[in-house]
Coordinates of C-alpha atoms in Angstrom, one line a residue:
Chain A
M1 CA -1.3 15.3 27.8
T2 CA -4.0 16.6 30.1
G3 CA -4.5 15.5 33.6
E4 CA -7.2 12.9 33.0
T5 CA -6.2 9.3 32.8
P6 CA -5.9 8.1 29.2
L7 CA -8.0 5.2 28.2
I8 CA -5.0 3.3 27.0
S9 CA -1.4 3.7 28.0
A10 CA 1.6 1.8 27.1
R11 CA 4.5 2.2 29.6
Q12 CA 8.0 1.4 28.5
L13 CA 6.6 -1.3 26.3
G14 CA 9.1 -3.8 24.9
A15 CA 9.0 -6.9 22.8
V16 CA 12.1 -9.1 22.3
F17 CA 12.0 -12.2 20.2
D18 CA 14.4 -15.1 20.5
V19 CA 15.5 -15.7 16.9
S20 CA 18.4 -18.1 17.7
K21 CA 19.0 -21.2 15.7
P22 CA 18.2 -24.5 17.3
W23 CA 20.4 -25.5 20.3
L24 CA 22.5 -28.1 18.4
N25 CA 23.2 -25.9 15.5
R26 CA 24.4 -23.2 17.9
M27 CA 26.6 -25.6 19.7
L28 CA 28.2 -26.8 16.5
A29 CA 28.7 -23.4 15.1
L30 CA 29.7 -21.9 18.4
E31 CA 27.1 -19.2 18.0
A32 CA 25.5 -17.2 20.8
K33 CA 21.8 -16.8 21.2
Q34 CA 20.3 -14.1 19.0
Y35 CA 17.6 -11.7 20.0
L36 CA 15.5 -9.3 17.9
T37 CA 14.2 -6.2 19.8
A38 CA 11.0 -5.6 17.8
V39 CA 9.7 -2.9 20.2
D40 CA 12.0 -0.8 22.4
M41 CA 10.7 1.2 25.4
V42 CA 7.6 2.6 23.7
D43 CA 5.3 5.0 25.6
I44 CA 1.9 5.7 24.3
D45 CA -1.1 7.5 25.8
I46 CA -4.5 7.5 24.0
P47 CA -7.2 9.7 25.5
K48 CA -10.8 8.5 25.2
G49 CA -12.5 9.2 21.9
K50 CA -9.2 10.0 20.1
T51 CA -7.2 8.3 17.4
F52 CA -3.5 7.6 17.9
A53 CA -1.7 6.5 14.8
L54 CA 1.5 4.6 14.5
V55 CA 3.4 5.0 11.2
G56 CA 6.5 3.3 10.1
E57 CA 8.1 1.1 7.4
S58 CA 8.1 -2.7 7.4
G59 CA 9.9 -4.1 10.5
S60 CA 9.3 -1.0 12.6
G61 CA 7.3 -2.9 15.1
K62 CA 3.9 -1.2 14.6
S63 CA 1.9 -4.4 14.4
T64 CA 3.7 -5.9 17.4
I65 CA 2.7 -2.9 19.4
G66 CA -0.9 -3.3 18.3
R67 CA -0.9 -7.0 19.2
M68 CA 0.5 -6.3 22.7
I69 CA -2.0 -3.6 23.3
V70 CA -5.0 -5.8 22.5
G71 CA -3.4 -8.6 24.6
L72 CA -2.6 -11.0 21.8
Q73 CA 1.0 -11.0 22.8
K74 CA 2.6 -10.6 26.2
P75 CA 5.1 -7.8 26.3
T76 CA 8.7 -8.7 27.3
S77 CA 8.9 -5.6 29.4
G78 CA 6.7 -2.7 30.3
Q79 CA 2.9 -2.5 30.8
V80 CA -0.3 -1.9 28.9
L81 CA -2.8 -0.1 31.0
I82 CA -6.4 0.0 30.1
D83 CA -8.3 2.5 32.2
G84 CA -5.4 2.3 34.6
E85 CA -5.4 -1.5 34.8
D86 CA -2.6 -3.7 33.7
F87 CA -4.2 -6.4 31.4
F88 CA -1.5 -9.0 31.9
A89 CA -1.6 -8.6 35.7
I90 CA -5.3 -9.5 36.0
S91 CA -5.5 -12.9 37.5
S92 CA -9.3 -13.6 37.5
E93 CA -10.4 -15.1 34.2
K94 CA -13.7 -13.4 34.5
K95 CA -12.2 -9.9 34.8
K96 CA -9.9 -10.7 31.9
M97 CA -13.0 -11.6 29.8
A98 CA -14.7 -8.4 30.8
M99 CA -11.6 -6.5 29.8
R100 CA -11.4 -8.3 26.4
R101 CA -14.9 -7.3 25.6
R102 CA -13.8 -3.6 25.7
I103 CA -11.0 -4.1 23.2
Q104 CA -11.4 -5.2 19.6
M105 CA -9.2 -5.4 16.5
I106 CA -9.6 -5.0 12.8
F107 CA -7.0 -6.7 10.6
Q108 CA -5.4 -5.8 7.3
S109 CA -6.8 -8.5 5.1
P110 CA -10.5 -9.0 5.2
Y111 CA -9.8 -12.1 3.1
A112 CA -7.9 -13.9 5.9
S113 CA -9.8 -12.6 8.9
L114 CA -13.3 -13.8 8.1
N115 CA -14.2 -17.5 8.4
P116 CA -15.1 -18.5 4.8
R117 CA -17.4 -21.3 6.0
W118 CA -19.6 -19.1 8.3
R119 CA -22.5 -17.0 7.2
V120 CA -22.0 -13.3 7.8
R121 CA -24.6 -13.2 10.6
H122 CA -22.8 -16.0 12.4
I123 CA -19.4 -14.1 12.0
I124 CA -20.9 -10.9 13.4
G125 CA -22.9 -12.6 16.1
E126 CA -19.9 -14.6 17.4
P127 CA -18.6 -11.9 19.9
I128 CA -22.1 -11.4 21.2
R129 CA -22.4 -15.2 21.9
A130 CA -18.8 -15.5 23.2
F131 CA -19.2 -12.7 25.7
D132 CA -22.8 -13.7 26.4
L133 CA -24.1 -10.2 25.9
L134 CA -27.6 -10.9 24.8
P135 CA -30.1 -13.8 25.0
A136 CA -30.0 -16.0 21.9
S137 CA -33.3 -14.7 20.7
E138 CA -32.0 -11.2 20.4
V139 CA -28.7 -11.9 18.6
D140 CA -30.2 -11.7 15.1
G141 CA -31.8 -8.4 15.8
R142 CA -28.5 -6.9 17.0
V143 CA -26.7 -8.4 14.0
A144 CA -29.1 -6.6 11.7
E145 CA -28.6 -3.4 13.5
L146 CA -24.8 -3.8 13.2
L147 CA -25.1 -4.6 9.5
D148 CA -27.1 -1.4 9.0
Q149 CA -24.5 0.6 11.0
V150 CA -21.7 -0.4 8.6
G151 CA -23.8 0.2 5.5
L152 CA -24.8 -3.4 4.6
A153 CA -28.3 -4.8 4.2
K154 CA -29.9 -7.2 6.7
S155 CA -30.2 -9.8 3.9
D156 CA -26.4 -9.7 3.6
G157 CA -26.3 -11.6 6.9
E158 CA -27.3 -14.8 5.1
K159 CA -24.4 -14.6 2.6
F160 CA -20.9 -16.0 2.9
P161 CA -17.8 -13.8 2.9
H162 CA -16.7 -14.8 -0.6
E163 CA -19.8 -13.1 -2.0
F164 CA -18.5 -9.7 -1.0
S165 CA -15.9 -7.4 -2.4
G166 CA -12.9 -6.4 -0.3
G167 CA -14.4 -3.1 0.9
Q168 CA -17.6 -4.9 1.9
R169 CA -15.7 -7.6 3.7
Q170 CA -13.9 -4.9 5.7
R171 CA -17.3 -3.5 6.6
I172 CA -18.2 -7.0 8.0
A173 CA -14.9 -7.0 10.0
I174 CA -15.9 -3.6 11.4
A175 CA -19.4 -4.9 12.3
R176 CA -17.8 -7.8 14.1
A177 CA -15.5 -5.6 16.0
L178 CA -18.4 -3.4 17.1
A179 CA -20.5 -6.4 18.2
S180 CA -19.1 -6.5 21.7
N181 CA -19.7 -2.8 22.2
P182 CA -16.0 -2.1 22.6
E183 CA -14.5 1.2 23.7
F184 CA -11.2 0.7 22.0
I185 CA -10.3 -0.7 18.6
V186 CA -6.9 -1.5 17.2
C187 CA -7.0 -1.0 13.4
D188 CA -3.9 -2.7 11.8
E189 CA -3.6 -1.4 8.2
P190 CA -7.4 -1.6 7.8
T191 CA -7.4 -0.2 4.2
S192 CA -4.0 -1.3 2.8
A193 CA -5.7 -4.1 0.8
L194 CA -8.4 -1.9 -0.6
D195 CA -8.6 0.3 -3.7
V196 CA -8.6 4.1 -3.1
S197 CA -12.2 4.7 -3.9
V198 CA -13.2 1.9 -1.5
Q199 CA -10.6 3.0 1.0
S200 CA -12.2 6.4 1.4
Q201 CA -15.6 4.7 2.1
V202 CA -14.1 2.6 4.9
L203 CA -12.1 5.5 6.4
N204 CA -15.2 7.7 6.4
L205 CA -17.2 4.9 8.0
M206 CA -14.6 4.5 10.7
K207 CA -14.6 8.2 11.4
S208 CA -18.4 8.5 11.7
L209 CA -18.6 5.4 13.9
Q210 CA -16.0 7.0 16.1
R211 CA -18.1 10.1 16.4
E212 CA -21.3 8.2 17.0
L213 CA -20.0 5.7 19.5
G214 CA -17.2 7.6 21.1
L215 CA -14.7 5.0 20.1
T216 CA -10.9 5.2 20.7
Y217 CA -8.6 4.0 18.0
L218 CA -5.1 2.9 17.6
F219 CA -4.6 3.2 13.9
I220 CA -1.6 1.5 12.3
S221 CA -0.6 2.3 8.8
H222 CA 2.5 2.7 6.6
D223 CA 0.6 5.4 4.6
L224 CA 1.2 8.9 5.8
S225 CA -1.7 10.3 3.8
V226 CA -4.2 7.9 5.4
I227 CA -2.6 8.6 8.8
R228 CA -3.0 12.3 8.3
Y229 CA -6.7 11.8 7.5
M230 CA -7.4 9.7 10.5
A231 CA -5.2 10.6 13.4
D232 CA -5.4 13.1 16.3
E233 CA -1.9 12.2 17.5
I234 CA 0.8 10.4 15.6
G235 CA 3.8 8.3 16.6
V236 CA 6.6 7.6 14.1
L237 CA 8.4 4.3 14.6
Y238 CA 11.8 3.4 13.4
L239 CA 13.2 0.0 14.3
G240 CA 11.0 -0.5 17.3
R241 CA 11.5 3.0 18.8
L242 CA 9.2 5.9 18.8
V243 CA 11.4 8.6 17.3
E244 CA 8.7 11.3 17.3
V245 CA 5.3 11.8 18.8
A246 CA 3.2 14.9 18.1
D247 CA -0.3 15.9 17.3
R248 CA -1.2 15.7 13.7
D249 CA -0.9 19.3 12.6
T250 CA 2.4 19.8 14.4
L251 CA 3.8 16.7 12.9
F252 CA 2.8 17.6 9.3
D253 CA 3.6 21.3 9.6
K254 CA 6.8 20.9 11.5
P255 CA 8.3 17.4 11.4
R256 CA 11.3 17.5 13.7
H257 CA 13.0 14.1 13.5
P258 CA 15.2 13.6 10.4
Y259 CA 13.4 10.3 9.8
T260 CA 10.0 11.8 9.9
R261 CA 11.2 14.4 7.4
M262 CA 12.6 11.7 5.2
L263 CA 9.4 9.7 5.3
M264 CA 7.3 12.8 4.4
D265 CA 9.6 13.7 1.6
A266 CA 9.7 10.1 0.2
A267 CA 5.9 9.7 0.2
P268 CA 4.6 10.4 -3.3
H269 CA 2.5 13.6 -3.5
I270 CA -0.4 13.6 -5.8
D271 CA 0.1 17.3 -6.6
A272 CA 3.9 17.3 -7.1
F273 CA 4.1 16.8 -10.8
G274 CA 7.5 15.6 -12.0
R275 CA 9.1 15.8 -8.5
T276 CA 11.9 13.5 -7.6
A277 CA 12.1 12.9 -3.9
E278 CA 15.3 13.5 -2.1
I279 CA 17.1 10.2 -2.3
V280 CA 17.6 8.6 1.1
K281 CA 20.6 6.4 1.7
G282 CA 20.2 2.7 2.2
E283 CA 17.3 0.7 3.6
I284 CA 16.1 -0.3 7.1
P285 CA 19.0 -2.1 8.7
D286 CA 18.9 -5.6 10.1
P287 CA 16.9 -5.4 13.3
I288 CA 19.0 -8.1 14.9
N289 CA 22.2 -6.1 14.6
K290 CA 20.9 -2.6 15.0
P291 CA 23.3 0.3 14.4
S292 CA 24.9 1.7 17.6
G293 CA 23.7 4.9 19.2
C294 CA 20.7 6.3 17.2
S295 CA 19.5 3.5 14.9
F296 CA 18.8 6.0 12.1
H297 CA 22.4 7.4 12.0
P298 CA 23.7 5.4 9.0
R299 CA 20.9 6.9 6.8
C300 CA 20.7 10.3 8.4
T301 CA 22.1 13.4 6.6
L302 CA 23.0 15.1 9.9
T303 CA 24.9 12.4 11.7
E304 CA 27.6 13.5 14.1
E305 CA 29.8 11.6 16.4
I306 CA 27.3 11.5 19.3
C307 CA 24.7 9.9 17.1
R308 CA 27.0 6.9 16.5
R309 CA 27.8 6.7 20.2
D310 CA 24.8 7.4 22.3
R311 CA 21.2 6.4 22.2
P312 CA 19.1 9.6 22.0
E313 CA 16.7 10.1 24.8
V314 CA 13.2 11.4 24.1
R315 CA 12.9 15.2 24.7
E316 CA 10.0 17.6 24.5
F317 CA 10.0 20.5 22.1
G318 CA 7.9 23.6 21.6
T319 CA 4.5 24.6 23.1
E320 CA 3.0 21.7 21.2
K321 CA 5.1 19.3 23.4
A322 CA 6.3 17.2 20.5
R323 CA 8.4 14.4 21.8
V324 CA 11.5 13.7 19.7
A325 CA 14.4 11.2 20.1
C326 CA 17.2 13.0 18.3
H327 CA 20.5 14.4 19.6
L328 CA 20.6 17.2 17.1
C329 CA 17.0 18.4 17.2
A330 CA 17.1 21.9 18.6
D331 CA 13.7 23.1 17.7
Chain B
M1 CA -16.4 -14.8 -23.0
L2 CA -14.8 -12.2 -20.7
R3 CA -13.2 -9.0 -21.9
P4 CA -10.7 -7.7 -19.3
V5 CA -9.4 -5.1 -21.8
D6 CA -11.6 -3.5 -24.4
R7 CA -10.5 -1.3 -27.2
V8 CA -7.7 0.3 -25.4
G9 CA -5.4 2.5 -27.5
F10 CA -2.3 4.5 -26.5
E11 CA 1.2 5.5 -27.7
V12 CA 4.5 5.8 -25.9
R13 CA 7.4 7.7 -27.3
A14 CA 11.1 7.1 -26.7
G15 CA 12.2 8.7 -23.5
E16 CA 8.6 9.1 -22.2
I17 CA 6.9 7.5 -19.2
L18 CA 3.3 6.6 -19.7
G19 CA 1.3 5.7 -16.7
L20 CA -1.5 3.2 -16.7
V21 CA -3.5 3.7 -13.5
G22 CA -6.6 2.1 -12.2
E23 CA -8.0 0.0 -9.4
S24 CA -7.9 -3.7 -9.2
G25 CA -9.7 -5.3 -12.0
A26 CA -9.3 -2.3 -14.4
G27 CA -7.2 -4.3 -16.8
K28 CA -3.9 -2.4 -16.4
S29 CA -1.7 -5.5 -16.0
M30 CA -3.5 -7.2 -18.8
C31 CA -2.5 -4.3 -21.1
G32 CA 1.1 -4.8 -20.2
S33 CA 1.0 -8.6 -20.7
A34 CA -0.7 -8.1 -24.1
I35 CA 2.1 -5.9 -25.3
I36 CA 4.8 -8.3 -24.4
G37 CA 2.8 -11.3 -25.6
L38 CA 2.4 -13.0 -22.3
I39 CA -1.3 -13.6 -22.2
D40 CA -2.0 -17.1 -20.9
R41 CA -4.4 -19.4 -22.7
P42 CA -7.3 -19.5 -23.0
G43 CA -6.9 -15.7 -23.1
R44 CA -6.0 -14.1 -26.4
I45 CA -5.8 -10.8 -28.2
S46 CA -9.2 -10.8 -29.9
G47 CA -8.8 -7.6 -31.8
G48 CA -6.5 -4.6 -32.4
E49 CA -2.9 -4.2 -33.1
I50 CA 0.4 -3.6 -31.2
A51 CA 3.2 -1.9 -33.1
L52 CA 6.8 -1.4 -31.9
D53 CA 8.7 1.3 -33.8
G54 CA 6.1 1.1 -36.5
E55 CA 6.3 -2.6 -37.0
R56 CA 3.3 -4.8 -36.0
I57 CA 4.3 -7.3 -33.3
D58 CA 1.0 -8.8 -32.0
N59 CA 0.7 -11.3 -34.9
L60 CA 4.3 -12.5 -34.9
P61 CA 5.0 -16.2 -34.5
E62 CA 6.3 -17.2 -31.0
D63 CA 9.9 -17.7 -32.0
R64 CA 10.1 -14.1 -33.4
L65 CA 8.2 -12.7 -30.5
R66 CA 10.7 -14.3 -28.2
R67 CA 13.6 -12.4 -29.9
I68 CA 11.7 -9.2 -29.1
R69 CA 10.7 -10.1 -25.6
G70 CA 13.6 -9.3 -23.2
K71 CA 15.5 -7.7 -26.0
R72 CA 13.4 -4.8 -27.3
I73 CA 10.7 -4.9 -24.7
A74 CA 11.5 -5.8 -21.1
M75 CA 9.3 -6.2 -18.1
V76 CA 9.7 -5.4 -14.4
F77 CA 7.2 -7.2 -12.1
Q78 CA 5.9 -6.3 -8.7
D79 CA 7.5 -8.9 -6.6
P80 CA 11.3 -9.1 -7.2
L81 CA 11.5 -12.4 -5.4
T82 CA 9.3 -14.3 -7.8
S83 CA 10.9 -12.8 -10.9
L84 CA 14.4 -13.9 -10.0
N85 CA 15.6 -17.4 -10.0
P86 CA 16.5 -18.4 -6.4
L87 CA 19.0 -21.1 -7.6
M88 CA 21.1 -18.9 -9.7
T89 CA 23.4 -16.1 -8.7
V90 CA 22.5 -12.6 -9.9
G91 CA 25.5 -12.7 -12.2
Q92 CA 24.5 -16.0 -13.9
Q93 CA 21.0 -14.6 -14.6
L94 CA 22.4 -11.4 -16.0
I95 CA 25.1 -13.1 -18.1
Q96 CA 22.5 -15.6 -19.4
T97 CA 20.2 -12.7 -20.4
I98 CA 22.9 -10.7 -22.0
R99 CA 24.3 -13.7 -24.0
T100 CA 20.8 -14.7 -25.2
H101 CA 20.3 -11.4 -26.8
L102 CA 23.8 -10.1 -27.7
P103 CA 26.7 -11.8 -29.4
V104 CA 29.3 -11.4 -26.7
S105 CA 31.8 -13.7 -24.9
S106 CA 31.1 -14.7 -21.3
G107 CA 33.9 -12.5 -20.1
E108 CA 32.5 -9.5 -21.9
A109 CA 29.0 -10.4 -20.6
R110 CA 30.3 -10.5 -17.0
D111 CA 31.9 -7.0 -17.4
R112 CA 28.7 -5.7 -18.8
A113 CA 26.7 -7.3 -16.0
I114 CA 28.9 -5.6 -13.4
A115 CA 28.5 -2.3 -15.2
L116 CA 24.7 -2.7 -15.2
L117 CA 24.6 -3.5 -11.5
E118 CA 26.7 -0.3 -10.9
E119 CA 24.3 1.7 -13.1
V120 CA 21.3 0.6 -11.0
G121 CA 23.1 1.6 -7.9
I122 CA 24.2 -1.7 -6.3
P123 CA 27.3 -1.0 -4.1
A124 CA 30.3 -3.3 -4.6
A125 CA 28.8 -4.6 -7.8
A126 CA 32.0 -6.6 -8.7
T127 CA 31.6 -8.8 -5.6
R128 CA 27.8 -8.7 -5.2
I129 CA 27.4 -10.2 -8.7
D130 CA 28.1 -13.6 -7.3
A131 CA 25.4 -13.4 -4.6
Y132 CA 22.1 -15.1 -4.7
P133 CA 18.8 -13.2 -4.8
H134 CA 17.9 -14.0 -1.2
Q135 CA 21.1 -12.3 -0.1
F136 CA 19.8 -9.0 -1.3
S137 CA 17.3 -6.7 0.4
G138 CA 13.9 -6.0 -1.2
G139 CA 15.0 -2.7 -2.7
M140 CA 18.3 -4.1 -4.0
R141 CA 16.5 -7.1 -5.5
Q142 CA 14.2 -4.7 -7.4
R143 CA 17.4 -3.0 -8.7
V144 CA 18.7 -6.3 -9.8
V145 CA 15.4 -7.0 -11.7
I146 CA 15.7 -3.6 -13.3
S147 CA 19.3 -4.3 -14.3
L148 CA 18.0 -7.6 -15.9
A149 CA 15.4 -5.6 -17.8
L150 CA 18.1 -3.2 -19.1
A151 CA 20.5 -6.0 -20.0
A152 CA 19.7 -6.1 -23.7
E153 CA 19.1 -2.3 -24.0
P154 CA 15.4 -2.5 -24.6
E155 CA 13.5 0.3 -26.3
L156 CA 10.5 -0.2 -24.0
I157 CA 10.3 -1.2 -20.4
I158 CA 6.9 -2.3 -19.0
A159 CA 7.0 -1.8 -15.2
D160 CA 4.0 -3.5 -13.5
E161 CA 3.6 -2.1 -10.0
P162 CA 7.4 -2.0 -9.6
T163 CA 7.4 -0.4 -6.1
T164 CA 4.2 -1.7 -4.6
A165 CA 6.0 -4.3 -2.4
L166 CA 8.6 -1.7 -1.2
D167 CA 8.7 0.8 1.6
V168 CA 8.3 4.4 0.7
S169 CA 11.9 5.4 1.2
V170 CA 13.0 2.6 -1.1
Q171 CA 10.1 3.3 -3.5
A172 CA 11.5 6.8 -3.9
Q173 CA 14.9 5.4 -4.8
I174 CA 13.5 3.0 -7.4
M175 CA 11.3 5.6 -9.0
A176 CA 14.2 8.0 -9.2
L177 CA 16.3 5.3 -10.9
L178 CA 13.6 4.4 -13.4
K179 CA 13.2 8.1 -14.3
K180 CA 16.9 8.6 -14.7
L181 CA 17.3 5.5 -17.0
C182 CA 14.3 6.6 -19.1
R183 CA 15.8 10.1 -19.6
E184 CA 19.4 9.1 -20.1
R185 CA 18.9 6.1 -22.3
G186 CA 15.8 7.4 -24.1
T187 CA 13.9 4.2 -23.1
A188 CA 10.2 4.3 -23.3
V189 CA 8.5 3.2 -20.1
I190 CA 5.0 2.1 -19.4
L191 CA 4.4 2.4 -15.7
I192 CA 1.5 0.4 -14.3
T193 CA 0.4 1.4 -10.8
H194 CA -2.6 2.0 -8.6
D195 CA -0.8 4.9 -6.8
M196 CA -1.8 8.3 -7.9
G197 CA 1.1 9.9 -6.1
V198 CA 3.6 7.7 -8.1
I199 CA 1.7 8.7 -11.3
A200 CA 1.9 12.4 -10.5
E201 CA 5.6 12.4 -9.7
S202 CA 6.9 10.1 -12.4
T203 CA 4.8 10.0 -15.6
D204 CA 4.6 12.4 -18.5
R205 CA 1.2 11.1 -19.7
V206 CA -1.4 8.9 -18.0
A207 CA -4.3 6.7 -19.0
V208 CA -6.9 6.1 -16.4
L209 CA -8.5 2.7 -16.9
Y210 CA -11.9 1.5 -15.7
A211 CA -13.4 -1.9 -16.2
G212 CA -11.0 -2.6 -19.1
R213 CA -11.5 0.7 -21.0
I214 CA -9.7 4.0 -21.0
A215 CA -11.8 6.5 -19.2
E216 CA -9.4 9.4 -19.6
I217 CA -6.0 9.9 -21.2
G218 CA -3.7 12.9 -21.5
P219 CA -0.8 14.8 -20.0
T220 CA -0.4 13.8 -16.4
R221 CA -0.7 17.3 -15.0
N222 CA -3.8 17.9 -17.0
V223 CA -5.6 14.7 -16.1
L224 CA -4.8 14.8 -12.4
S225 CA -5.2 18.5 -11.6
T226 CA -8.2 19.1 -13.9
P227 CA -9.8 15.7 -14.3
S228 CA -12.8 15.6 -16.7
H229 CA -14.2 12.1 -16.4
P230 CA -16.4 11.6 -13.3
Y231 CA -14.4 8.5 -12.4
T232 CA -11.1 10.4 -12.5
K233 CA -12.7 13.2 -10.5
G234 CA -14.0 10.8 -7.9
L235 CA -10.6 9.0 -7.8
M236 CA -8.7 12.2 -7.1
A237 CA -11.2 13.4 -4.5
S238 CA -11.0 10.1 -2.6
T239 CA -7.2 10.0 -2.6
P240 CA -5.9 11.3 0.8
S241 CA -2.9 13.6 0.6
T242 CA 0.0 14.4 2.8
T243 CA 0.1 18.0 1.7
G244 CA -2.3 20.8 1.2
T245 CA -5.4 21.6 3.2
M246 CA -7.3 18.8 4.8
H247 CA -10.7 18.2 3.5
A248 CA -13.2 15.3 4.0
L249 CA -12.5 12.5 1.5
S250 CA -15.4 12.1 -0.9
Q251 CA -16.2 8.5 -1.8
I252 CA -17.4 6.8 -5.0
P253 CA -20.3 4.5 -4.0
G254 CA -19.9 0.8 -4.9
S255 CA -16.9 -0.9 -6.4
M256 CA -15.4 -1.9 -9.7
P257 CA -17.8 -4.2 -11.6
N258 CA -17.1 -7.9 -11.9
L259 CA -15.9 -8.8 -15.4
R260 CA -18.8 -11.2 -15.7
A261 CA -21.3 -8.4 -15.1
I262 CA -20.0 -5.2 -16.7
P263 CA -23.0 -2.8 -16.9
K264 CA -24.5 -2.0 -20.3
G265 CA -23.4 1.3 -21.8
C266 CA -20.8 3.2 -19.8
A267 CA -19.3 0.7 -17.3
F268 CA -19.1 3.4 -14.7
N269 CA -22.9 4.2 -14.8
P270 CA -24.0 2.5 -11.5
R271 CA -21.4 4.5 -9.6
C272 CA -21.8 7.8 -11.4
E273 CA -23.8 10.7 -10.0
K274 CA -24.1 12.3 -13.4
A275 CA -25.3 9.3 -15.3
F276 CA -28.3 9.9 -17.6
S277 CA -30.3 8.0 -20.3
V278 CA -27.6 7.5 -22.9
C279 CA -25.0 6.3 -20.3
F280 CA -27.1 3.2 -19.7
K281 CA -27.4 2.4 -23.4
D282 CA -24.2 3.1 -25.3
I283 CA -20.5 2.9 -24.6
P284 CA -18.9 6.4 -24.8
I285 CA -15.7 6.7 -27.0
L286 CA -12.7 9.0 -26.3
E287 CA -13.2 12.6 -27.4
P288 CA -10.8 15.5 -26.9
V289 CA -11.7 17.6 -23.8
D290 CA -9.4 20.3 -22.5
G291 CA -6.2 18.8 -23.9
S292 CA -7.0 15.3 -22.7
E293 CA -9.2 12.6 -24.2
V294 CA -12.2 11.6 -22.2
A295 CA -14.7 8.8 -22.7
C296 CA -17.9 10.2 -21.2
W297 CA -21.2 11.2 -22.6
L298 CA -21.3 14.4 -20.6
Y299 CA -18.7 15.8 -23.0
D300 CA -20.3 14.6 -26.2
P301 CA -21.4 17.5 -28.4
A302 CA -24.3 15.4 -29.8
V303 CA -25.9 15.0 -26.4
N304 CA -28.2 17.8 -25.6
P305 CA -27.6 19.0 -22.1
E306 CA -31.2 20.2 -21.9
T307 CA -33.0 17.0 -22.7
K308 CA -30.9 14.6 -20.8
E309 CA -32.7 13.3 -17.7
I310 CA -30.6 12.8 -14.6
S311 CA -31.5 9.3 -13.6
G312 CA -31.8 8.3 -10.0
V313 CA -28.9 6.0 -9.5
S314 CA -29.6 3.0 -7.4
E315 CA -27.0 0.5 -6.2

């Protein structure tokens, strides 16, 4: 990372959920409280205008990180710094509001994230009204501009969400996110609900908006091929921990963590006819009772004694400064 | 009247995996349901024939169809939780299926059930057989569903998005299992998916569906690496990849038409860059092109490439 302050940084971010049974049940069954560590000491820096992507399988904590970074969920430990300022430490409601305007989110399902009873122009105009950005008379003009920016017609503003296809709805969600002139957008699986031909439309739109408006993205996906297309830097999550962070080309050319390598091998390749991926042992373990030492050790092909015993620290490798949490990684 | 599937024709041989690929609304699941006779009213098969081992099955009465369904043709659905009965142990469900189709005692059926669970890779099958579906993980559940499908040794398995709900590492396990079963047992498999990567790695032949019709069908390598139909070309060019050189994703404008408003002529014409006069009038039929079969007027020998006017396509 260069000397300049990143727009967004997460410092030792952690999220722990209490998943205990109700008090009485615990007393009767003599059970202790149970905790689920969804996010474990995660460090992320996102420079302005760049895309940082989080990839991981279900339960890896990628959405939880996204929610904590936009301020929808308070971290159990650690900090989220936006332009150097800790969002959860801001006491003045006014300053909080100003901070919220700069951050937006795009959700996975454009079917659940748009109010079905509102007209599109109302949906897109909502952030403008909520943050009181423009006089009421100018809102409609700005909405028309936003619709045009995401490739929809001005007349579409009069319609309701159900009149649109999935891809068009995601465009509406993007227009809404842009309405408050944000600098940073968290995109949580924005194209997973879309067909490929429509997915590419949305990905290309997001890329061109980033170029035009200088946006910074946190892009969350389980799909490595989409990640590769969108990201500048990539973090690979496994059971709440970042096991590897590297820039895109380094990660794809030289994946260092055994889990990253497994993920890349397991992802189906459109040009590998008749290939059978190397079979990985097992599935993601129960996050409440994580394996000791390195969480990946029961599925790893390289496991040694130290992997079962000690939690691997993050170390830097190569001139590319890839950060990898693996005992056995020796470049 | 809506026509979600229109004049679709294909064959699957024993030991072969045929892929049906397409985007949502292409009619791929409907093809699978039609073969196994599971089309809900008021839907019906309005034309055409389905033959299993040379014998026509689409016109059989329900009681005879029932003896085929589950025995000679089995189905694996996307979501393993909804296709297993949550109130019965995995063993009860397997034994019930086995005894419905094969004349064996319950003891024999149980032994067979354990052998099946072992075959699909469930560890400690002899004890896990008495567990309920919710006690299994997603991947293990899908293995149970596959073992159920295999219970009566079917000749054909229709797998409808069998790995869409699973993580990639588990998806790789399940696809490897399906391929192994297909090769070792000589079972024919129809694999329905929207994932081009899964199609490339697992199928021998593939049919690309668009708005209820086959746009292109042929050997998988042929169709995917040298696609002929503009839709297949567009689909391949808009699919991001984890390997190879990075290039900008091209995009197909618009989206799959609604069933109520399928365009006249070739259904792909509003999204096709190459559409010309005849594309807006008549529906193209499958013609052999470079080892595949393609339904596109561009490849029709009767169409004069000189006189066709390239129409300005508006959305």
